[in-house]
GROMACS .gro file of C-alpha atoms in nm:
model
  125
    1MET     CA    1   4.405   0.563   0.821
    2ASP     CA    2   4.271   0.658   1.161
    3GLY     CA    3   4.057   0.437   1.386
    4GLN     CA    4   3.750   0.658   1.344
    5ALA     CA    5   3.732   0.600   0.967
    6VAL     CA    6   3.753   0.223   1.009
    7LYS     CA    7   3.497   0.225   1.289
    8ASN     CA    8   3.238   0.419   1.083
    9LYS     CA    9   3.304   0.241   0.753
   10ASN     CA   10   2.980   0.039   0.748
   11ARG     CA   11   2.750   0.259   0.954
   12VAL     CA   12   2.397   0.320   0.829
   13TYR     CA   13   2.261   0.535   1.112
   14SER     CA   14   2.396   0.799   1.345
   15THR     CA   15   2.202   0.934   1.643
   16ASP     CA   16   2.303   1.292   1.570
   17GLN     CA   17   2.273   1.278   1.186
   18GLY     CA   18   2.003   1.017   1.121
   19LYS     CA   19   2.026   0.774   0.829
   20ILE     CA   20   2.365   0.753   0.659
   21CYS     CA   21   2.411   0.685   0.287
   22PRO     CA   22   2.610   0.362   0.247
   23ALA     CA   23   2.768   0.480  -0.079
   24CYS     CA   24   2.917   0.813   0.031
   25ASN     CA   25   2.890   0.793   0.415
   26HIS     CA   26   2.709   1.130   0.437
   27PRO     CA   27   2.367   1.197   0.595
   28VAL     CA   28   2.086   1.099   0.355
   29GLN     CA   29   1.937   1.452   0.369
   30SER     CA   30   2.254   1.606   0.223
   31CYS     CA   31   2.353   1.312   0.002
   32ALA     CA   32   2.347   1.362  -0.376
   33CYS     CA   33   2.307   0.991  -0.444
   34ALA     CA   34   2.020   0.941  -0.193
   35GLU     CA   35   1.748   0.955  -0.460
   36GLN     CA   36   1.929   0.700  -0.674
   37LEU     CA   37   1.986   0.467  -0.378
   38SER     CA   38   1.629   0.490  -0.250
   39GLY     CA   39   1.497   0.406  -0.594
   40SER     CA   40   1.727   0.109  -0.634
   41VAL     CA   41   1.659  -0.024  -0.284
   42ALA     CA   42   1.284   0.013  -0.333
   43ASN     CA   43   1.298  -0.164  -0.669
   44ALA     CA   44   1.526  -0.448  -0.563
   45GLY     CA   45   1.345  -0.770  -0.647
   46ALA     CA   46   1.041  -0.593  -0.788
   47ASP     CA   47   0.883  -0.818  -1.053
   48GLY     CA   48   0.588  -0.600  -1.152
   49ILE     CA   49   0.346  -0.770  -0.913
   50ILE     CA   50   0.237  -0.574  -0.609
   51ARG     CA   51   0.195  -0.794  -0.302
   52ILE     CA   52  -0.034  -0.692  -0.019
   53THR     CA   53   0.012  -0.865   0.317
   54ARG     CA   54  -0.098  -0.815   0.676
   55GLU     CA   55   0.158  -0.824   0.957
   56THR     CA   56   0.129  -0.809   1.333
   57LYS     CA   57   0.474  -0.915   1.451
   58GLY     CA   58   0.665  -0.651   1.642
   59ARG     CA   59   0.352  -0.438   1.678
   60LYS     CA   60   0.197  -0.580   1.997
   61GLY     CA   61  -0.083  -0.749   1.802
   62ALA     CA   62  -0.185  -0.444   1.600
   63GLY     CA   63  -0.228  -0.531   1.232
   64VAL     CA   64  -0.062  -0.340   0.951
   65THR     CA   65  -0.126  -0.371   0.577
   66ILE     CA   66   0.206  -0.395   0.389
   67ILE     CA   67   0.227  -0.306   0.018
   68ASN     CA   68   0.552  -0.406  -0.152
   69GLY     CA   69   0.680  -0.465  -0.504
   70LEU     CA   70   0.611  -0.109  -0.623
   71LYS     CA   71   0.841   0.018  -0.896
   72LEU     CA   72   0.839   0.378  -0.775
   73ASN     CA   73   1.100   0.620  -0.650
   74GLN     CA   74   1.083   0.756  -0.295
   75ALA     CA   75   0.882   1.070  -0.381
   76GLU     CA   76   0.622   0.878  -0.584
   77MET     CA   77   0.593   0.617  -0.310
   78LYS     CA   78   0.528   0.886  -0.048
   79ALA     CA   79   0.259   1.040  -0.268
   80MET     CA   80   0.093   0.701  -0.318
   81ALA     CA   81   0.111   0.631   0.056
   82LYS     CA   82  -0.061   0.962   0.125
   83GLN     CA   83  -0.344   0.875  -0.116
   84LEU     CA   84  -0.382   0.526   0.032
   85LYS     CA   85  -0.389   0.661   0.388
   86GLN     CA   86  -0.662   0.906   0.289
   87ARG     CA   87  -0.856   0.633   0.109
   88CYS     CA   88  -0.838   0.397   0.408
   89GLY     CA   89  -0.886   0.668   0.670
   90SER     CA   90  -0.586   0.562   0.875
   91GLY     CA   91  -0.220   0.635   0.931
   92GLY     CA   92   0.084   0.476   0.779
   93ALA     CA   93   0.438   0.523   0.656
   94VAL     CA   94   0.691   0.437   0.387
   95LYS     CA   95   0.959   0.206   0.527
   96ASP     CA   96   1.227  -0.001   0.350
   97GLY     CA   97   1.070   0.041   0.006
   98CYS     CA   98   0.726  -0.070   0.130
   99ILE     CA   99   0.411   0.120   0.218
  100GLU     CA  100   0.262   0.040   0.560
  101ILE     CA  101  -0.101   0.128   0.632
  102GLN     CA  102  -0.229   0.090   0.988
  103GLY     CA  103  -0.508  -0.167   1.016
  104ASP     CA  104  -0.634  -0.444   0.789
  105HIS     CA  105  -0.720  -0.267   0.462
  106ARG     CA  106  -0.611  -0.534   0.214
  107GLU     CA  107  -0.932  -0.542   0.011
  108THR     CA  108  -0.962  -0.163  -0.006
  109VAL     CA  109  -0.598  -0.125  -0.113
  110GLN     CA  110  -0.628  -0.408  -0.367
  111ALA     CA  111  -0.938  -0.255  -0.530
  112TRP     CA  112  -0.780   0.092  -0.541
  113LEU     CA  113  -0.452  -0.031  -0.693
  114GLN     CA  114  -0.632  -0.246  -0.952
  115LYS     CA  115  -0.840   0.056  -1.050
  116LYS     CA  116  -0.511   0.241  -1.105
  117GLY     CA  117  -0.396  -0.037  -1.341
  118PHE     CA  118  -0.151  -0.229  -1.120
  119LYS     CA  119  -0.127  -0.609  -1.106
  120VAL     CA  120  -0.206  -0.691  -0.742
  121VAL     CA  121  -0.190  -1.015  -0.540
  122LEU     CA  122  -0.298  -1.075  -0.180
  123ALA     CA  123  -0.007  -1.263  -0.025
  124GLY     CA  124   0.011  -1.450   0.302
  125GLY     CA  125  -0.279  -1.568   0.517
   0.00000   0.00000   0.00000
């Protein structure tokens, strides 16, 4: 076993390849198990209740609405994020199995998700 294989055994990101799949050690874009992993990571600890919080840490005081607890795969989560961003009229992203919407849109997101039939809780302060 060469030193390179041991060195890269637990890597999750490479500057020239991007995110690395922890199961097969290939770039996520060309990984066959990426869809399965993203679904399982996103659903880890999901209990059927969607929690909506507001965070400012690490964002220089700018608030972000965080939606987590969704039992969706990566493609469905991106589609929902797109709809929420349009509904709130702001930007956002899908990160670490959560949807982030720029700004404080907790009430808007809560009403929209409840209308869609989800069980929603405002968490945090």
